Coordinates of C-alpha atoms in Angstrom, one line a residue:
X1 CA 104.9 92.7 39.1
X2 CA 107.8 95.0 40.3
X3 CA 110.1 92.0 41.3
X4 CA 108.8 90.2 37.7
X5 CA 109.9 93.5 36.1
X6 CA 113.5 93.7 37.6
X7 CA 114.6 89.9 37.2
X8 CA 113.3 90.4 32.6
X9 CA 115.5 93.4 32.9
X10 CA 118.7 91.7 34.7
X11 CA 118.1 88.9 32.5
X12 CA 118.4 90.4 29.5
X13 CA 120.9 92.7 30.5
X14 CA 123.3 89.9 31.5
X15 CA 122.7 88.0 28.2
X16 CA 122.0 84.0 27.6
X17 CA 124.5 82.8 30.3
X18 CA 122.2 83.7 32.8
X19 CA 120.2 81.1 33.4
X20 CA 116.3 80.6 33.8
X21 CA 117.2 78.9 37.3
X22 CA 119.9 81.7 38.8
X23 CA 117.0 84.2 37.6
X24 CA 114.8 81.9 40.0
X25 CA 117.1 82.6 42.8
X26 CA 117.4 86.0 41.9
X27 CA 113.6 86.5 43.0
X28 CA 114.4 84.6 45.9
X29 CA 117.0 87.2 46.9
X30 CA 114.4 89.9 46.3
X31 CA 111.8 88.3 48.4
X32 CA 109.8 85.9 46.0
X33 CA 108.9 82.7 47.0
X34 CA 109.3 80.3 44.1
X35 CA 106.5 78.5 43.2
X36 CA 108.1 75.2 44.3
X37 CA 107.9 77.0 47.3
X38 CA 104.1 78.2 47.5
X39 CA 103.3 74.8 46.4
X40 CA 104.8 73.3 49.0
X41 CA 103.2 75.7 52.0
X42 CA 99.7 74.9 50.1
X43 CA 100.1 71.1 50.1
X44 CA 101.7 71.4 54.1
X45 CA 98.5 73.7 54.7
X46 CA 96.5 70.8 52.7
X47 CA 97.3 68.2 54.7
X48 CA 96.8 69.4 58.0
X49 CA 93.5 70.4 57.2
X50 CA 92.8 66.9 56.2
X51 CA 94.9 65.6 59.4
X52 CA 92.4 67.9 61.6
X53 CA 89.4 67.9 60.1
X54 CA 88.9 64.6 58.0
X55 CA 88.5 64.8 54.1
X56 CA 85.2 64.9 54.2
X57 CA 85.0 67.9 55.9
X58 CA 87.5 69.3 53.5
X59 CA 85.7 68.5 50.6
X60 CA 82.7 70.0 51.9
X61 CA 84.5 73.0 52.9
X62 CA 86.4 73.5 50.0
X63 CA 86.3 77.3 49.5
X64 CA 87.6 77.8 53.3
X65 CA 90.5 74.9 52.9
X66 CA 91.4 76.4 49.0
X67 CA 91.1 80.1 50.3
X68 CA 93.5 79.3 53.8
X69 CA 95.5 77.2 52.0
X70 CA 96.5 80.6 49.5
X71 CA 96.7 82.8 52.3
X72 CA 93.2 84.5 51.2
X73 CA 92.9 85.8 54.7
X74 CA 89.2 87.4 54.4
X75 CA 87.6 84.8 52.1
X76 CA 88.7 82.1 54.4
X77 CA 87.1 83.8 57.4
X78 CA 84.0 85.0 55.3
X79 CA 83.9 81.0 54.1
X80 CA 84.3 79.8 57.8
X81 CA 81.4 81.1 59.0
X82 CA 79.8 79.6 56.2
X83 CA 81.1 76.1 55.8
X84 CA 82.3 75.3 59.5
X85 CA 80.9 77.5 61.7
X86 CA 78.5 75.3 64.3
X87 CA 80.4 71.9 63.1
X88 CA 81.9 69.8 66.0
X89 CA 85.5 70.5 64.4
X90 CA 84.6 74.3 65.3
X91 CA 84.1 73.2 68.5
X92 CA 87.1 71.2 69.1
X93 CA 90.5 72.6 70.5
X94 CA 92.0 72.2 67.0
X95 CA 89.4 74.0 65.5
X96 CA 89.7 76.7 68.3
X97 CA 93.4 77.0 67.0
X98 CA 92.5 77.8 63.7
X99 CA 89.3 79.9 63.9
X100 CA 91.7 81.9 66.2
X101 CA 95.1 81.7 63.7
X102 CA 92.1 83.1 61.0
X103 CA 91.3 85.8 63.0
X104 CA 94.7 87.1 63.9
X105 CA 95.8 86.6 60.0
X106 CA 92.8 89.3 58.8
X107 CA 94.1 91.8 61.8
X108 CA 92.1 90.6 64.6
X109 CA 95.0 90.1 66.9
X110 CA 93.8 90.2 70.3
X111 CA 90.4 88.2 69.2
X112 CA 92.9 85.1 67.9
X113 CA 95.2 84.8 70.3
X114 CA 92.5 84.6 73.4
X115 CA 90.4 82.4 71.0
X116 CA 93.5 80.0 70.7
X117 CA 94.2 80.2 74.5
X118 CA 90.4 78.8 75.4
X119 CA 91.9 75.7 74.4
X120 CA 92.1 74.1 77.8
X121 CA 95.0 71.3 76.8
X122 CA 97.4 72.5 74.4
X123 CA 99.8 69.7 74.6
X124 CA 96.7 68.3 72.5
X125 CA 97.2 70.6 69.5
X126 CA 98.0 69.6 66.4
X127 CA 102.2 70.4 65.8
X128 CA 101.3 71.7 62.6
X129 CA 98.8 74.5 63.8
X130 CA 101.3 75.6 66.5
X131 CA 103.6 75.6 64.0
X132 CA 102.1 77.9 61.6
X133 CA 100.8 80.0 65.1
X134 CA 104.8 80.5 65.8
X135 CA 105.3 82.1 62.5
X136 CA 102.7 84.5 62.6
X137 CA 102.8 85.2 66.2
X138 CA 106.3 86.3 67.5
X139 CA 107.2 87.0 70.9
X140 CA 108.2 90.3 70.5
X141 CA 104.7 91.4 68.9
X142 CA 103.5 94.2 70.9
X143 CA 99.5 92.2 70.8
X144 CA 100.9 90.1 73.7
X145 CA 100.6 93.3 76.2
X146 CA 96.9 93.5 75.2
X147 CA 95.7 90.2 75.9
X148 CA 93.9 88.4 78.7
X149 CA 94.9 84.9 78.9
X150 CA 96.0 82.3 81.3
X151 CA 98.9 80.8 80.7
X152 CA 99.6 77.2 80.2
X153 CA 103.4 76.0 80.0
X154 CA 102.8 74.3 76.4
X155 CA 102.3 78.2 75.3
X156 CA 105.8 78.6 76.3
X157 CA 107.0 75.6 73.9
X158 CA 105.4 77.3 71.3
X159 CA 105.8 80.7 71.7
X160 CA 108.6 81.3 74.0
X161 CA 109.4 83.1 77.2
X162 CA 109.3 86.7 75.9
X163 CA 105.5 86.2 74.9
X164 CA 105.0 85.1 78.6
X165 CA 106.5 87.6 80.0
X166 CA 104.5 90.2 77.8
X167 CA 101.3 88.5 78.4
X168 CA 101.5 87.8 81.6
X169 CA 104.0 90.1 83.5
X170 CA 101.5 93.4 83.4
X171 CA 99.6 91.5 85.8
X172 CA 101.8 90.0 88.0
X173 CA 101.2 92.0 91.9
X174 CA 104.0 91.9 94.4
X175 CA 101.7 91.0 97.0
X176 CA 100.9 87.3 95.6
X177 CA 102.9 86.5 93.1
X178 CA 106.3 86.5 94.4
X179 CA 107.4 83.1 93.1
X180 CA 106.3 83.3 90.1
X181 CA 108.0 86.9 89.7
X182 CA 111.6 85.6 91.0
X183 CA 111.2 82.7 88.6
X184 CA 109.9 84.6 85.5
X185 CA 112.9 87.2 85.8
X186 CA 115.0 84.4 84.8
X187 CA 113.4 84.1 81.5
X188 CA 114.1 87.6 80.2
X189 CA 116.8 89.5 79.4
X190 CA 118.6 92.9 81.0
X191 CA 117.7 96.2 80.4
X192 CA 114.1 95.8 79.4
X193 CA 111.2 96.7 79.7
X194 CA 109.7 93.2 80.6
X195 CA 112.5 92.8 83.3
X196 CA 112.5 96.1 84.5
X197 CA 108.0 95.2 85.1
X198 CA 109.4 92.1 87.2
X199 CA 112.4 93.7 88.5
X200 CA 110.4 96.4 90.2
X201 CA 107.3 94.6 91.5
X202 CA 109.7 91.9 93.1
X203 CA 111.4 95.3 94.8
X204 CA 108.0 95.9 96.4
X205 CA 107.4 92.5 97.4
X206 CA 110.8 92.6 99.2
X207 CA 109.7 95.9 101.0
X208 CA 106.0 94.1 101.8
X209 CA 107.8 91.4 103.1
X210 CA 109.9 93.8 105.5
X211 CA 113.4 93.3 103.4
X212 CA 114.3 97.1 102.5
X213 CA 117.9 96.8 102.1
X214 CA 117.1 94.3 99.4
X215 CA 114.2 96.0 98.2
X216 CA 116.5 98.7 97.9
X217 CA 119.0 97.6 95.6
X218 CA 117.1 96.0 92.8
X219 CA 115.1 100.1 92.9
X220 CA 118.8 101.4 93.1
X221 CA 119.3 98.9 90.0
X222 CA 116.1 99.3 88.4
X223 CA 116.0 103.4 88.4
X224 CA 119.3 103.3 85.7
X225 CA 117.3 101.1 83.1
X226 CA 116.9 103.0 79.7
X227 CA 113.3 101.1 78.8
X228 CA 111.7 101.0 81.8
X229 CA 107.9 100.8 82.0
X230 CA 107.6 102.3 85.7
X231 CA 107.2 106.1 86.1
X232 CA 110.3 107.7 87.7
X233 CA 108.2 109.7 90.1
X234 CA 106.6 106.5 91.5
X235 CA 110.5 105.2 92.0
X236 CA 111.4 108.0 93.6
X237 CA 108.4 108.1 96.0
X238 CA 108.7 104.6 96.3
X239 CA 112.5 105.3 97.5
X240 CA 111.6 108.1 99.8
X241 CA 109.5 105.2 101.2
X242 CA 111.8 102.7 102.1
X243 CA 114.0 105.5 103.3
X244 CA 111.2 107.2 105.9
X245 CA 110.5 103.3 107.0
X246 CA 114.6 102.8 108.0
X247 CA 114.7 106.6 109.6
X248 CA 116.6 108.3 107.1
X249 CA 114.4 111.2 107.3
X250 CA 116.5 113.8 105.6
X251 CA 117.5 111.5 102.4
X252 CA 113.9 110.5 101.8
X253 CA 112.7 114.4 102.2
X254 CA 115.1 114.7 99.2
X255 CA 113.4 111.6 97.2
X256 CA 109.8 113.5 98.0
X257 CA 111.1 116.5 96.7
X258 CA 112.4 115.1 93.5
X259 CA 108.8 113.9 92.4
X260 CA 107.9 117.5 90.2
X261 CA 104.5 119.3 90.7
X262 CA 103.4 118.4 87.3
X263 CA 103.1 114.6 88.8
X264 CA 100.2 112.9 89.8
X265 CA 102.7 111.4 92.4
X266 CA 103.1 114.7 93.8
X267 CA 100.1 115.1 96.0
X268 CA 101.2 111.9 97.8
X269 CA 104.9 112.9 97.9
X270 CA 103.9 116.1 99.5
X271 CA 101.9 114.8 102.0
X272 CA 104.6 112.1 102.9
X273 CA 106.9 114.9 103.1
X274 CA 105.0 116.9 105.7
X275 CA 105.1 113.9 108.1
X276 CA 108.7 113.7 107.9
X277 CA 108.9 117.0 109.0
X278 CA 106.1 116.5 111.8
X279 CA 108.4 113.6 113.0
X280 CA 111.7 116.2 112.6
X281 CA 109.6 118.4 115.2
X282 CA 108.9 120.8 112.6
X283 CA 105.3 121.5 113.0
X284 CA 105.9 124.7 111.5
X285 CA 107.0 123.3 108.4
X286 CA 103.9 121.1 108.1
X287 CA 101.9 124.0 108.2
X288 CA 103.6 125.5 105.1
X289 CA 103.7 122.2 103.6
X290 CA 99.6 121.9 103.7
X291 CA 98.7 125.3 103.1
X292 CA 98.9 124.9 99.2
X293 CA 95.9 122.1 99.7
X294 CA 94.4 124.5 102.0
X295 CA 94.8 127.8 99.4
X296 CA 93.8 125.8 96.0
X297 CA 91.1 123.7 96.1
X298 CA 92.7 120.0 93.9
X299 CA 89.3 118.4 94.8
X300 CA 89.9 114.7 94.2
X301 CA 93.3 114.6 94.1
X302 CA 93.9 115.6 98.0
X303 CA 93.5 112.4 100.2
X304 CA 91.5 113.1 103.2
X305 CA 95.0 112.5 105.7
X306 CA 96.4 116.0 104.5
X307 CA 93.8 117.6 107.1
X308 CA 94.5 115.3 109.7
X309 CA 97.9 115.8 109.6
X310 CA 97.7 120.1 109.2
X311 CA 95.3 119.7 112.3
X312 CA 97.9 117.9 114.4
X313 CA 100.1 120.3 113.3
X314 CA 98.2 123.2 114.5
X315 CA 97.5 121.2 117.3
X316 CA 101.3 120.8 118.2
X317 CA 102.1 124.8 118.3
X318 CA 99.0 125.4 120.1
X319 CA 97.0 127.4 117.2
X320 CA 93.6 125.5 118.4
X321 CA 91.4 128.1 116.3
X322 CA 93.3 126.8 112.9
X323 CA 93.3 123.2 113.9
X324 CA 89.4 123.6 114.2
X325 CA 89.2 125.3 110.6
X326 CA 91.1 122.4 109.6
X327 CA 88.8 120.0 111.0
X328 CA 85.4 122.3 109.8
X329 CA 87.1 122.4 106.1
X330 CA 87.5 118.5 106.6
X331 CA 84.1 118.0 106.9
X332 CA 82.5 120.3 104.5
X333 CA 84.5 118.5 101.8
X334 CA 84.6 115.1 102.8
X335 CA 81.1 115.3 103.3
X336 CA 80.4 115.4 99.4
X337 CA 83.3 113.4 98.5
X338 CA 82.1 110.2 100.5
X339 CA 78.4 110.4 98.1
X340 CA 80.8 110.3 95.0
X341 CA 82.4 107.3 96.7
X342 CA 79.4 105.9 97.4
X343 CA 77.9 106.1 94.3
X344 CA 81.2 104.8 92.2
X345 CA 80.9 102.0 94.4
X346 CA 77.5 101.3 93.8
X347 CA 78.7 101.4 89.6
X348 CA 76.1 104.5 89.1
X349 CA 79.3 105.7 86.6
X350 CA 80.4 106.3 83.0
X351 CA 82.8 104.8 82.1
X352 CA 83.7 105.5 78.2
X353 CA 85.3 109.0 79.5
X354 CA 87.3 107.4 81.9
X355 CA 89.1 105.3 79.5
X356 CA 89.3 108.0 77.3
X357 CA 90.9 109.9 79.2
X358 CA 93.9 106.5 79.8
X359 CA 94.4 106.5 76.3
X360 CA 95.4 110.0 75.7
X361 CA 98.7 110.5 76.2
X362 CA 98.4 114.5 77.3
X363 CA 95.9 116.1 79.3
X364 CA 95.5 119.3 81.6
X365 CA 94.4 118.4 84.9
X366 CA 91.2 120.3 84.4
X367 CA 89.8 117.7 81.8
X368 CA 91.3 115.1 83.7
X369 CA 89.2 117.1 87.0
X370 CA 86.2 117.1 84.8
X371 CA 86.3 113.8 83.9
X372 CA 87.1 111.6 86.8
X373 CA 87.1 113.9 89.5
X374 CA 84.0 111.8 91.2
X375 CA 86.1 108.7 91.1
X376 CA 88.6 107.6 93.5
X377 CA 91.5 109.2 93.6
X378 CA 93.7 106.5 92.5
X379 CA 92.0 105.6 89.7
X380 CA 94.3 107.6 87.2
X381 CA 97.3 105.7 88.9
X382 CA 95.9 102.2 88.8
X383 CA 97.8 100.4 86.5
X384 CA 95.1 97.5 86.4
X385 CA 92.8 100.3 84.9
X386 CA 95.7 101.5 82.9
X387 CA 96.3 97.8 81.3
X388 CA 92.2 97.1 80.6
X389 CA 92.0 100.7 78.7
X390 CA 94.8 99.8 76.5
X391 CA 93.6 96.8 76.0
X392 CA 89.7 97.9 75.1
X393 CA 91.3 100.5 73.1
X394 CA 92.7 98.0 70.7
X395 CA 89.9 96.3 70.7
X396 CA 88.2 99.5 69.1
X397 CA 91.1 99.5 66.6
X398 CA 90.9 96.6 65.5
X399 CA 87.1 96.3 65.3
X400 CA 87.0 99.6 63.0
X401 CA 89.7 98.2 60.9
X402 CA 87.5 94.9 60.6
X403 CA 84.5 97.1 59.5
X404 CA 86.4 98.1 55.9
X405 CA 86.4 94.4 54.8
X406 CA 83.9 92.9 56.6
X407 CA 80.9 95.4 56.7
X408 CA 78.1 92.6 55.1
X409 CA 75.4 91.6 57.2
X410 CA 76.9 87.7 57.3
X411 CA 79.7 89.4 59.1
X412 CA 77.6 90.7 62.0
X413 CA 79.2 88.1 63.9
X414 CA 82.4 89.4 64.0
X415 CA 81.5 92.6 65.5
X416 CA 79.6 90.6 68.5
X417 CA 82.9 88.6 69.1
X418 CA 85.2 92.0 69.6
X419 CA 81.8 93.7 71.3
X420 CA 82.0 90.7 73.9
X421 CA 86.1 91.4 74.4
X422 CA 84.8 95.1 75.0
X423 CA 82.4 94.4 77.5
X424 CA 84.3 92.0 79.7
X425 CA 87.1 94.9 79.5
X426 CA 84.5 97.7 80.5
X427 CA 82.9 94.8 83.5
X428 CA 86.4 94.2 85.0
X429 CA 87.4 98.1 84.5
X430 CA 84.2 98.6 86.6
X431 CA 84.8 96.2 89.4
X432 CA 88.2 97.9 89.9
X433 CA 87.0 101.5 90.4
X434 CA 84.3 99.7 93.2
X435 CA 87.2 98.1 94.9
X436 CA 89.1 101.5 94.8
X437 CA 85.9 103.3 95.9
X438 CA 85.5 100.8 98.6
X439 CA 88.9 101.2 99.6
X440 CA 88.7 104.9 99.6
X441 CA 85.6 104.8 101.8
X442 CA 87.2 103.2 104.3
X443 CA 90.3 105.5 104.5
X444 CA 87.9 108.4 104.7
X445 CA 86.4 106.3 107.6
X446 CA 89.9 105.8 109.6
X447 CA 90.7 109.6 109.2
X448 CA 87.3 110.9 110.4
X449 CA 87.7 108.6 113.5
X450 CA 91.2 110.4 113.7
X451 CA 89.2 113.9 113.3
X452 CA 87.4 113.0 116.0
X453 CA 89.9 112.4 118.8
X454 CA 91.9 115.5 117.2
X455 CA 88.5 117.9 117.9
X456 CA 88.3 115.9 121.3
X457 CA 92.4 117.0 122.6
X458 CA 91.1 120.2 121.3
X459 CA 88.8 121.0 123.6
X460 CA 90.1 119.4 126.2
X461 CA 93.8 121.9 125.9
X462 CA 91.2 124.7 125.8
X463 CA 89.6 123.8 128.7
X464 CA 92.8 123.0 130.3
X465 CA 94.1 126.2 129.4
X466 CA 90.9 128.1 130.8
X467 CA 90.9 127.0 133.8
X468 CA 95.0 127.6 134.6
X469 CA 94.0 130.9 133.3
X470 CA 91.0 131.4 135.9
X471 CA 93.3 129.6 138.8
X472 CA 95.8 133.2 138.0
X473 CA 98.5 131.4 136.9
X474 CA 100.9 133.3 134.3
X475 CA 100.4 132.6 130.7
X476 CA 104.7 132.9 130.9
X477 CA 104.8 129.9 133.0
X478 CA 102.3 128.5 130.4
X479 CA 105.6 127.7 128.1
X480 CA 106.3 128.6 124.9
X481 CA 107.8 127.5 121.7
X482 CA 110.1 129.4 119.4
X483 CA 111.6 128.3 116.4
X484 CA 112.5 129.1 112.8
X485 CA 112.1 126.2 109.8
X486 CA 113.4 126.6 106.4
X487 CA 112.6 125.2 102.6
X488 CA 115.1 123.9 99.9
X489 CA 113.2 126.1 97.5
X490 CA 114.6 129.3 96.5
X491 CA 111.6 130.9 98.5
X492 CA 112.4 129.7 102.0
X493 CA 109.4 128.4 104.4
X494 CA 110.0 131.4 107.9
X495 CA 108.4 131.5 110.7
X496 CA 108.3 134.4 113.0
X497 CA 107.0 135.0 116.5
X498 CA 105.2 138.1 116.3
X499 CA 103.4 138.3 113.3
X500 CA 100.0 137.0 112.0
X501 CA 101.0 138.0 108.3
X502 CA 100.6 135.0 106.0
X503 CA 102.3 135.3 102.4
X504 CA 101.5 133.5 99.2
X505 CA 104.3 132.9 96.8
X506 CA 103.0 131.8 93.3
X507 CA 105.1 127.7 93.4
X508 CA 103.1 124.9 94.8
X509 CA 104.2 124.4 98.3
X510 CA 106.7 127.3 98.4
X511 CA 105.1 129.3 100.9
X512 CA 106.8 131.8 103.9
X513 CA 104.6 131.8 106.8
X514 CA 105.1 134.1 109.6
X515 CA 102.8 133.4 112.6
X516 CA 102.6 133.6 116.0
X517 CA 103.3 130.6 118.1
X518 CA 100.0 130.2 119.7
X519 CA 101.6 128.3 122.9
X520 CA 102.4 131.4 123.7
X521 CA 99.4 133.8 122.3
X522 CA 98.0 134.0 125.7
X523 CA 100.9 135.9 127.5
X524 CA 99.9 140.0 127.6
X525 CA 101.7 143.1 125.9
X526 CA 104.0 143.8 128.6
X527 CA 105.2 140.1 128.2
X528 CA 105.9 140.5 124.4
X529 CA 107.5 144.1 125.1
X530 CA 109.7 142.8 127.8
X531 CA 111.2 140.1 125.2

């Protein structure tokens, strides 16, 4: 009425030499179709019905075919399930393509573009519905990341290689899709976010495959893209990675220490961290490095290894009473932790606050604690969970968007199409937090057998040590160790030889420990006097 409004008044205004027909293309330049035009699309949209489903059908379904023809989005799906729903055209691969073109016109995106890809043979589609699917369906719409499809190379015909790449890069893994990774990255374009996705998880495959000068470059490369869908704490553990497996120690303790303590990443950079410095001969250091885990208690997010590791550590300078609290601590917690395992394997879980919790974009790590703290520890960083949250997230949106136009009871239907979406969403979402359970389980399993021959060198120093002891021999000639470690922090990490004092400085992992060097705990007062 607007546009109506604004060509009467330029008309008028520019007097009788302006023409009925340059007023025409005036609406044109303000968005109008003409009605040549609409005619046109109506009679195009005409006759592909009639090409796909045979005039008979047409006739009968008259109100669908009038409404789809006009663009009357909701009548035409309301009249669908009236007039064609249950016909053998509904059943066909054309009549997939339009039931699903339907859906995604009246806002169920996701719903139409998986209902169009159950079409097993899309090089036999009609041209004309692909061709109206192109024009509603860009590559660039952000649906794409949502859906869950298998990709056929006739999609690619029809809707390019950025809708590919959307749809199907998200869940592309280094480990078995290389190929089809080094061939896709030629089909996007730089600096994005669909080629930094390919870029990085061909970096990893490169490292997998045991190429980490290669592997290094495209991370180098990929850690300077502006849209980049990859956390910059995961690069920079991922970096510290490839450095510790070449033996640049020092550079990678620099790439742990960049990931902040505010990152989920952190837990696993610090732990990384202290096995650098176990390797640098610095079981002092490692000492420090664990004692946060030891002092707070971060329940799930502490992997079982962090003991394992402080136990060898306390092993190394000979402090065997603190190497078995590690080990008692160990099993107290992982005691409890392997039922929560147990039973998220077993699917005895809730899952609705678990994706809730993925599609908030800020929590505290308390709710997050609360929430999923008897799942698997990874779960929060599983990008395959990540994905299927998003995705059942939309599915919600769009189903309670559906719900203001189509809330009769003939449109029940509708509601048990997205509700399927949903549940194979939820199943799969399911099945992951098993397989990370599972995995989880057996981790625990592979440190405890590590436990084990730690409490078993244990005993076996002590009783070594007893009975040099009982033989007379000098705790002196026992040997001892002496040394001093330090921390890039602004509270440095000390360690003293005559002191049992143990401080607490309020930063994660910033601690100053002065201890004795139990190696040499045996020797008597006159020893420590005389040095």
């Amino acid at each position: 009425m607007l546009r109506r409004t604004v060509c009467t008044i330029l008309m008028l205004s520019l007097g009788p030499s302006f023409s009925a027909g340059a007023a025409e293309d005036l609406g044109k330049i303000l968005g109008e179709s003409s009605s040549q035009e609409l005619a046109a699309v109506q009679a195009s949209r005409q006759g592909m019905l009639e090409a796909m489903m045979g005039r008979g059908l047409v006739a009968t379904a008259a109100p669908f075919t009038g409404a789809f023809a006009n663009s009357k989005w909701p009548e035409a799906l309301r009249e669908w399930n009236k007039t064609i729903s249950g016909s053998e055209f509904a059943k066909s691969p054309n009549g997939q393509a339009l039931l699903g073109l339907v859906l995604y016109a009246n806002g169920f995106e996701i719903s139409g573009i998986e209902t169009l890809f159950g079409v097993e043979k899309p090089g036999e589609l009609s041209p004309a519905i692909m061709s109206e699917w192109k024009k509603l369906a860009p590559g660039s719409a952000k649906v794409w990341k949502s859906v869950k499809v298998q990709w056929h190379p006739e999609w690619t015909k029809v809707f390019g290689g950025a809708a590919q790449v959307r749809a199907t890069a998200q869940h592309l893994r280094a480990k078995t899709d290389t190929a089809a990774i080094e061939a896709m990255i030629t089909e996007t374009v730089p600096d994005t976010a669909e080629r930094a996705w390919l870029q990085w998880q061909l970096a990893n495959a490169l490292a997998l495959k045991g190429d980490v000068p290669e592997s290094a470059k495209l991370l180098s490369s990929l850690m300077q893209y502006r849209d980049n869908p990859v956390s910059k704490d995961l690069m920079n553990l991922t970096a510290a990675r490839l450095l510790y497996k070449k033996g640049f120690l020092d550079v990678a303790a620099q790439y742990y220490q960049k990931v902040p303590n505010n990152s989920y990443y952190w837990f696993e950079a610090q732990e990384e961290l202290g096995w650098i410095y176990l390797r640098s001969g610095q079981s002092e250091n490692v000492i420090a490095q664990t004692n946060t885990f030891m002092a707070t208690d971060f329940g799930f997010l502490v992997g079982p290894e962090v003991y394992y590791l402080r136990g060898l550590a306390q092993l190394y300078v000979c402090d065997y009473a603190e190497a078995v609290k590690a080990l008692m601590i160990f099993k107290e917690k992982f005691k409890g932790r392997a039922q929560q395992l147990m039973k998220a394997e077993n699917g005895a879980i809730d899952l609705g606050p678990v994706m809730d919790v993925f599609n908030q974009s800020a929590l505290r790590i308390e709710r997050i604690s609360r929430v999923v703290g008897h799942l698997p520890r990874k779960t929060l960083r599983d990008e395959t969970i990540r994905q299927l949250s998003r995705s059942h997230a939309d599915l919600v949106a769009e189903a309670g968007s559906g719900k203001k136009l189509f809330n009769q009871p003939q449109d029940q239907w509708l509601s048990e199409v997205i509700a399927a979406r949903q549940a194979v969403r939820t199943t799969e979402i399911g099945q992951r937090i098993k397989f990370l359970a599972k995995r989880e389980l057996q981790e625990l399993n592979d440190v405890l057998t590590k436990m084990q021959v730690l409490e078993v060198e244990i005993i076996q120093r002590v009783d070594s040590a007893a009975k040099r002891l009982a033989k007379g021999e000098s705790p002196k000639s026992m040997g001892t160790r002496k040394g001093q470690t330090g921390s890039s922090a602004k509270d440095a990490l000390v360690f003293k030889s005559k002191s049992e004092k143990e401080l607490w400085f309020d930063e994660l992992a910033n601690y100053r420990v002065d201890m004795k060097l139990k190696c040499a705990s045996l020797r008597g007062e006159k020893d420590e006097k005389a040095n």
